Short mmCIF file of C-alpha atoms (C1' of nucleotides) in Angstrom, two decimals:
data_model
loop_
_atom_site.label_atom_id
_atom_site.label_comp_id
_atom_site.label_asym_id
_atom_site.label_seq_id
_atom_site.Cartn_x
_atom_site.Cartn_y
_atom_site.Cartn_z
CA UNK A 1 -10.86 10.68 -17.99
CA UNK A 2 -11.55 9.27 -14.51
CA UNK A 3 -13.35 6.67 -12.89
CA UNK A 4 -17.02 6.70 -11.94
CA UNK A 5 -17.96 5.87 -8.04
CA UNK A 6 -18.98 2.47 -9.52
CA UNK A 7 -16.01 2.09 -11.50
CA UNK A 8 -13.71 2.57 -8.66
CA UNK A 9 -15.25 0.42 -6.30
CA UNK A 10 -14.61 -2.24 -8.77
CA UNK A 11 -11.22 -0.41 -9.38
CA UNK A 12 -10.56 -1.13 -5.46
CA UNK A 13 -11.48 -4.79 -5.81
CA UNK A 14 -8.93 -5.24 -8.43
CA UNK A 15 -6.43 -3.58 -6.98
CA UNK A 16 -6.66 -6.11 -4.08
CA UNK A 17 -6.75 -8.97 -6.18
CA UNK A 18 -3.59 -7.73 -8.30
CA UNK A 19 -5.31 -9.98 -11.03
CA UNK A 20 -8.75 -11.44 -11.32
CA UNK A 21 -11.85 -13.11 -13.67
CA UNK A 22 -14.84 -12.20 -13.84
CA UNK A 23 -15.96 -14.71 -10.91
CA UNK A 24 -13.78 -13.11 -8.24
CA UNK A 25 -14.46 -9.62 -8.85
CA UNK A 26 -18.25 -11.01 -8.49
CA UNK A 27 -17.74 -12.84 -5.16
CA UNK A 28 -15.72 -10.12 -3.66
CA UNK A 29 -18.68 -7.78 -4.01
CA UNK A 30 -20.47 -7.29 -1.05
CA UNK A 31 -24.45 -8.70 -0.83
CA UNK A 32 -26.36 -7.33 -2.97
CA UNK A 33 -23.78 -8.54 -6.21
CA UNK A 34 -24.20 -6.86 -8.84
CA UNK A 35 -25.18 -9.08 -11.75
CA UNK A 36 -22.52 -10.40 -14.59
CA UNK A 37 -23.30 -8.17 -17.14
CA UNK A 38 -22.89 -4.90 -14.44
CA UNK A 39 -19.77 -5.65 -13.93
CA UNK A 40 -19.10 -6.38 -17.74
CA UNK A 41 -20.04 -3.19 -18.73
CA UNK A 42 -17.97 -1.26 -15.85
CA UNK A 43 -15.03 -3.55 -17.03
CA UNK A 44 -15.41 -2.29 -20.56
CA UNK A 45 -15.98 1.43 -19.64
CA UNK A 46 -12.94 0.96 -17.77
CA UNK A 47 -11.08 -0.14 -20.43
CA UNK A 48 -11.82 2.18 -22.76
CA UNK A 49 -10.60 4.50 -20.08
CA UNK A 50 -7.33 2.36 -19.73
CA UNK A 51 -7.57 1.71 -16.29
CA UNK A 52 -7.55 -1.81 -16.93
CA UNK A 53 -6.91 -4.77 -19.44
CA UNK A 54 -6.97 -8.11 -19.94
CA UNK A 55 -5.11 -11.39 -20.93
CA UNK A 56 -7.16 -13.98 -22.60
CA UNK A 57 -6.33 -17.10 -20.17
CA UNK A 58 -7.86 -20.10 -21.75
CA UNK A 59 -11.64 -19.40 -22.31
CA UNK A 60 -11.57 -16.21 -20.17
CA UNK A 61 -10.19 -13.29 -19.26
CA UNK A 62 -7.78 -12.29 -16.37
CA UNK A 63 -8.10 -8.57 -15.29
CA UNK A 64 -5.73 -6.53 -13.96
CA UNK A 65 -4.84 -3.13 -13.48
CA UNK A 66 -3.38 -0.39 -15.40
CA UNK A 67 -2.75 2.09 -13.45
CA UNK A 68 -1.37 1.31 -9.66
CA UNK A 69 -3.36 2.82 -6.82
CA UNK A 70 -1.19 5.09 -5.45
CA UNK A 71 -0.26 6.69 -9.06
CA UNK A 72 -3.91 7.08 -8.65
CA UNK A 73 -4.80 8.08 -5.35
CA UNK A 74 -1.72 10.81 -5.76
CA UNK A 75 -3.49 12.23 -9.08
CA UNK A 76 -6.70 12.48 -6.35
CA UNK A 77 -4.93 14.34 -3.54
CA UNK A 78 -3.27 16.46 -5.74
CA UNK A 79 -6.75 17.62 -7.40
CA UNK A 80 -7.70 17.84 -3.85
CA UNK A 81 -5.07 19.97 -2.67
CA UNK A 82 -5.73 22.21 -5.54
CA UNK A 83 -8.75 22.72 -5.11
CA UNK A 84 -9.09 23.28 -1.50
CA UNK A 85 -5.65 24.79 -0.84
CA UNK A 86 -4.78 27.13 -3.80
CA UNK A 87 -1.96 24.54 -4.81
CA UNK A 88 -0.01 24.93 -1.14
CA UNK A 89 0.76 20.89 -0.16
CA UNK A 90 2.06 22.54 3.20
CA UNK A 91 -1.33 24.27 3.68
CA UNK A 92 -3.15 20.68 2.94
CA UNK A 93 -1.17 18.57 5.23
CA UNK A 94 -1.14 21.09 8.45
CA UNK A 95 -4.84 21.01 7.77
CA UNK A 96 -4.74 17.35 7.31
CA UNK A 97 -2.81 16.97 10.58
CA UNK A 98 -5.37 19.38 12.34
CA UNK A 99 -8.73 17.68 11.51
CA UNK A 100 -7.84 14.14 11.45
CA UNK A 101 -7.19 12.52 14.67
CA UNK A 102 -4.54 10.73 15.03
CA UNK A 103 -3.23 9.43 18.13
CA UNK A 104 -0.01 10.54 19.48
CA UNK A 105 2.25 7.35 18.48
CA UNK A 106 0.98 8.32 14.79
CA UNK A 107 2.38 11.93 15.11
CA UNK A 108 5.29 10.56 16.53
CA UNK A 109 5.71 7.98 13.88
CA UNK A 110 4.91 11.04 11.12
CA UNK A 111 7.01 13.03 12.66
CA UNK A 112 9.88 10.62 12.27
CA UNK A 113 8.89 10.03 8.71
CA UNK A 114 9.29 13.63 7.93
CA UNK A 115 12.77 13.95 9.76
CA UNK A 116 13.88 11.20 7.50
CA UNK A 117 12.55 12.94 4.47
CA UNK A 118 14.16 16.00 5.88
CA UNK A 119 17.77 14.24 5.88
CA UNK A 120 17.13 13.15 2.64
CA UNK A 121 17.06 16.70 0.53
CA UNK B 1 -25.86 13.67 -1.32
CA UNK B 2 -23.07 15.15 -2.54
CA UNK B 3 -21.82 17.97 -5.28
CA UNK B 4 -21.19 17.17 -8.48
CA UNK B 5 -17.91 18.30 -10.61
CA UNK B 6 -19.62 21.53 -11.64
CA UNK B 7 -21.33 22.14 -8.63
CA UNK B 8 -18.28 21.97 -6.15
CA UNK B 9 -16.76 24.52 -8.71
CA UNK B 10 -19.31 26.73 -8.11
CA UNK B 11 -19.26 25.74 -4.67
CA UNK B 12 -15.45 26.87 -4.73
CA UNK B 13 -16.56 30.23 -5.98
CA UNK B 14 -18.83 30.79 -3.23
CA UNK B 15 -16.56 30.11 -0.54
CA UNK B 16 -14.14 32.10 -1.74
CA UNK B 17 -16.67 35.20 -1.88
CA UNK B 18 -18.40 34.01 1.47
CA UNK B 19 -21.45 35.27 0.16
CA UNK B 20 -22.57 36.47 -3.75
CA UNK B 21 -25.22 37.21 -5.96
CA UNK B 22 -25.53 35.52 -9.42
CA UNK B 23 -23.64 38.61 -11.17
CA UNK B 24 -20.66 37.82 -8.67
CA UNK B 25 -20.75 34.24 -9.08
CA UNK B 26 -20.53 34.70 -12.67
CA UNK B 27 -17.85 37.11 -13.03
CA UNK B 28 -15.74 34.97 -10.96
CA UNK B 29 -16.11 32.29 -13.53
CA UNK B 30 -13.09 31.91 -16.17
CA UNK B 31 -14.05 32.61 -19.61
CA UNK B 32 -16.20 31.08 -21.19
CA UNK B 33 -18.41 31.91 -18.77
CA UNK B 34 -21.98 29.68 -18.03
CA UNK B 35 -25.03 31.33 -18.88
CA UNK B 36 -27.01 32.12 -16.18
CA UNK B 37 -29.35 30.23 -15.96
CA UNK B 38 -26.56 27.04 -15.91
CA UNK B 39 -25.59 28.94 -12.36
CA UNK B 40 -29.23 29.54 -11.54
CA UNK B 41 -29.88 25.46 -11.75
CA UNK B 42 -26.67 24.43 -10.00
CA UNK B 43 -27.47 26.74 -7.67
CA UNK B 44 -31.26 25.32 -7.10
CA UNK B 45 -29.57 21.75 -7.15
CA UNK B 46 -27.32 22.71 -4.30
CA UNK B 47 -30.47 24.39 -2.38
CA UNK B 48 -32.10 21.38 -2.62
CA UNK B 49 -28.99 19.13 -1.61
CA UNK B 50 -28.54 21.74 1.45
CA UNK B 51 -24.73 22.84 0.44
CA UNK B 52 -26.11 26.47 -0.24
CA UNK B 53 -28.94 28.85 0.77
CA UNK B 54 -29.54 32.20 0.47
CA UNK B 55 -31.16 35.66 2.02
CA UNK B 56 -33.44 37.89 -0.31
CA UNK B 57 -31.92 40.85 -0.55
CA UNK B 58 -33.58 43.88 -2.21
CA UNK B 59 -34.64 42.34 -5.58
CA UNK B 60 -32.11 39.24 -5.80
CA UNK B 61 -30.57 37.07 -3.60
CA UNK B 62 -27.74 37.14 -1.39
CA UNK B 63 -26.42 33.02 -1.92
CA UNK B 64 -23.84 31.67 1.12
CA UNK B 65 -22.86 28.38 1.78
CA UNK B 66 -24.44 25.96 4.20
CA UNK B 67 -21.25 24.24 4.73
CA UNK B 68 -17.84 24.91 5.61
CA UNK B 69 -15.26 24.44 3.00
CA UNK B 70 -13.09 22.57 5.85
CA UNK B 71 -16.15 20.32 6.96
CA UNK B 72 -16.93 19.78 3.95
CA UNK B 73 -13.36 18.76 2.83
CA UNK B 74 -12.66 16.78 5.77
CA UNK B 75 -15.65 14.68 4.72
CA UNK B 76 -13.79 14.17 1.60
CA UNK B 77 -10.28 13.47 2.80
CA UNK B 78 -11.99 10.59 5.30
CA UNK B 79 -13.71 9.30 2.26
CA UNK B 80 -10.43 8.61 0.33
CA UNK B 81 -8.80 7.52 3.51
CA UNK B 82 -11.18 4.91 3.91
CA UNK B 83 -11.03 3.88 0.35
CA UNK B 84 -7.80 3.53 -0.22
CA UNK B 85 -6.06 3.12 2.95
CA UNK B 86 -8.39 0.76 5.00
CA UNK B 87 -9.47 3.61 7.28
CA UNK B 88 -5.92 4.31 8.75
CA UNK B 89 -4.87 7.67 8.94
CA UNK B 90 -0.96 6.97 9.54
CA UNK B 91 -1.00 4.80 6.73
CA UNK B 92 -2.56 8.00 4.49
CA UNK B 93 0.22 10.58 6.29
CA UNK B 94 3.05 8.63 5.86
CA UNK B 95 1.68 7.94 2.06
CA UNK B 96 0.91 11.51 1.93
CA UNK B 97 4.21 12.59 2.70
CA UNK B 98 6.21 10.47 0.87
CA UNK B 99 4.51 11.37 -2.64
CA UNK B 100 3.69 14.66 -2.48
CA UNK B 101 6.52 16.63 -2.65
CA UNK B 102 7.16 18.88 0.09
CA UNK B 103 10.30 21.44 0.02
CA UNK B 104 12.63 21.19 2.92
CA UNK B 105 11.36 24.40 4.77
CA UNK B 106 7.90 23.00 4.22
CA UNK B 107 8.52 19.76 5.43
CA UNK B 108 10.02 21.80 8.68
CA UNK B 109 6.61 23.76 8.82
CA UNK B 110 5.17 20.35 8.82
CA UNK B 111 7.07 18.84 11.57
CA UNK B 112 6.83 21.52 14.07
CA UNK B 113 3.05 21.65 13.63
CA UNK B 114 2.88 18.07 14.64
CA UNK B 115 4.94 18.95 17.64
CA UNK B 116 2.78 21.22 18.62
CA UNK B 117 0.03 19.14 18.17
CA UNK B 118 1.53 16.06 20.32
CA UNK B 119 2.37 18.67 22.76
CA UNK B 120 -1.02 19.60 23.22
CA UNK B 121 -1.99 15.94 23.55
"C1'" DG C 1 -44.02 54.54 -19.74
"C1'" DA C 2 -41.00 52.09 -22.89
"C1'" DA C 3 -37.01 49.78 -23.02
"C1'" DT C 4 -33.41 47.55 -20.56
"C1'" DC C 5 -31.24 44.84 -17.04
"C1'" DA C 6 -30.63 41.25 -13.54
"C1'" DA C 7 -32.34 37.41 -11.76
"C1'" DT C 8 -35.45 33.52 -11.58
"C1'" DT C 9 -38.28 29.58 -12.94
"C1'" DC C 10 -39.62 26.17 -16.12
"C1'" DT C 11 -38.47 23.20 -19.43
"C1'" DA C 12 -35.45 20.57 -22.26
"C1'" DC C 13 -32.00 17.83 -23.94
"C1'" DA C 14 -27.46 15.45 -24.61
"C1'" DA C 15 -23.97 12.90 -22.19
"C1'" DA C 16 -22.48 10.10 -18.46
"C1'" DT C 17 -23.53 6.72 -15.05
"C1'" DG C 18 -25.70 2.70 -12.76
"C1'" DT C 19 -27.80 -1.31 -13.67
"C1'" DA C 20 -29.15 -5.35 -16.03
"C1'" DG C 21 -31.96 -8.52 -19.60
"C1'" DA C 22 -31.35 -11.36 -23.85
"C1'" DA C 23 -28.67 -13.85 -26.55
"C1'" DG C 24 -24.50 -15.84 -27.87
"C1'" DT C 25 -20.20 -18.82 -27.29
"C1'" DA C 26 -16.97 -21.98 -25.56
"C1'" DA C 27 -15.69 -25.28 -22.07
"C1'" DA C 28 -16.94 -28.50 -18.42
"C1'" DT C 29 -20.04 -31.84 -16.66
"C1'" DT C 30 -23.38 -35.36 -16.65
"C1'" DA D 1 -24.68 -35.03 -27.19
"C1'" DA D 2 -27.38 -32.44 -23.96
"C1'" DT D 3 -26.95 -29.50 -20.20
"C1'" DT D 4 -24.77 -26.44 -17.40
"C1'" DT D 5 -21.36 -23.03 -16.31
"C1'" DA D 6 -18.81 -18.90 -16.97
"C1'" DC D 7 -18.31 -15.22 -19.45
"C1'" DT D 8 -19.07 -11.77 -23.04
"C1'" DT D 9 -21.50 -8.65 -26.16
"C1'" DC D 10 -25.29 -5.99 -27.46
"C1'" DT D 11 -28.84 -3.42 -26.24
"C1'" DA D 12 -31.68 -0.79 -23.18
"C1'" DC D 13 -33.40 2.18 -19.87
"C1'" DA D 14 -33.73 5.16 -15.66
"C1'" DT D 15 -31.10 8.61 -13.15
"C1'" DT D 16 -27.82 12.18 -12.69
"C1'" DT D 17 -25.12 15.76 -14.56
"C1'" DG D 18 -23.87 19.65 -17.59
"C1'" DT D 19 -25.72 23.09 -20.06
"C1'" DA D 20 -28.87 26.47 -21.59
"C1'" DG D 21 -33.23 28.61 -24.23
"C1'" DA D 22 -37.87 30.85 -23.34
"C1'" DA D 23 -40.64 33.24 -20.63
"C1'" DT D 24 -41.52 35.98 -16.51
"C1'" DT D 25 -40.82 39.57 -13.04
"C1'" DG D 26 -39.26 43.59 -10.75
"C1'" DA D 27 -36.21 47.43 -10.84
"C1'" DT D 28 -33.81 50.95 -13.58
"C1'" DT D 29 -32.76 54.00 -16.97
"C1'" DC D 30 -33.80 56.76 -20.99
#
DNA sequence: GAATCAATTCTACAAATGTAGAAGTAAATT
DNA sequence: AATTTACTTCTACATTTGTAGAATTGATTC
């Protein structure tokens, strides 16, 4: 089961905030909030979904999340890649490198990232 | 507006054809197959959202896609990089890199491709 | 030319999603 | 203690998505 466009935003607002209530998820919405009971229900769905849970603290509840964001943004680029690229990572991330632009201190910095990688098999 | 789950499978289908008629959409499918007329509204919803389009072609139609399955994915890529990594690319390669898990000679392919690429720059 | 086939359109309907009102509860404030 | 605040639960409803039957049409085969 995965999360709903609405559900992740929220999911992204949480994520910053480690650990929130109600009140801060709220405020950290941008203009228009949502109202209370919005975000109730997308806390609930999400829930049930175990993407988050809850510790009663005093009269309400702090949130936080289940699953960290890179466990879940790796789930996402991995459905990605096998969609789009037939399961190759290789084929995703020389396309990757093609089509978006990064400047030439980032490939140099990448490119020093992957030797390190490299000495490390 | 963009596809839905079933609709970028179809979508998948398409690109990987270049161009079909319902029979060869539906063949492609893995068992159990949709009925047609499941492919027939996907395909109308994707008309409508501009992803597809499609030359008559004796008595049916010849379907091909509107977009390219690179623009298209870049579109998504830039979407999760914005989401998740505060619109930095290096951030999302050096993430990228470090979870998915690249074999040595890969990683190699990798690194001379960003060579080439800071070469050029 | 009757029956069949392939595709299309129209319609429908269940499930998931986006959004929120009404009503309830417990604690904090006046 | 009455009111307000913060939150939750229940319920609801419109929209989108996933899926497909019924009916229609034009071409094809028997």
């Amino acid at each position: 089961m995965s999360l709903s466009n609405s559900e992740e935003q929220l999911m992204q607002i949480l994520w910053k905030q480690k650990q929130a209530f109600m009140k801060d998820l709220i405020e950290a919405y941008p203009d228009p909030k949502p109202a209370p009971t919005t975000v109730a229900t997308l806390l609930k769905r999400m829930q049930d979904k175990q993407f988050v849970d809850y510790k009663q603290q005093g009269r309400s509840r702090k949130y936080f999340p289940l699953v960290k964001k890179t466990d879940y943004f790796a789930k996402h680029v991995n459905g990605l890649i096998k969609n789009f690229f037939n399961d190759s990572a290789s084929q995703f991330a020389s396309f990757f490198t093609e089509t978006t632009d990064l400047s030439k201190e980032e490939l140099e910095e990448l490119k020093d990232l992957i030797d390190r990688q490299i000495k490390n098999k």
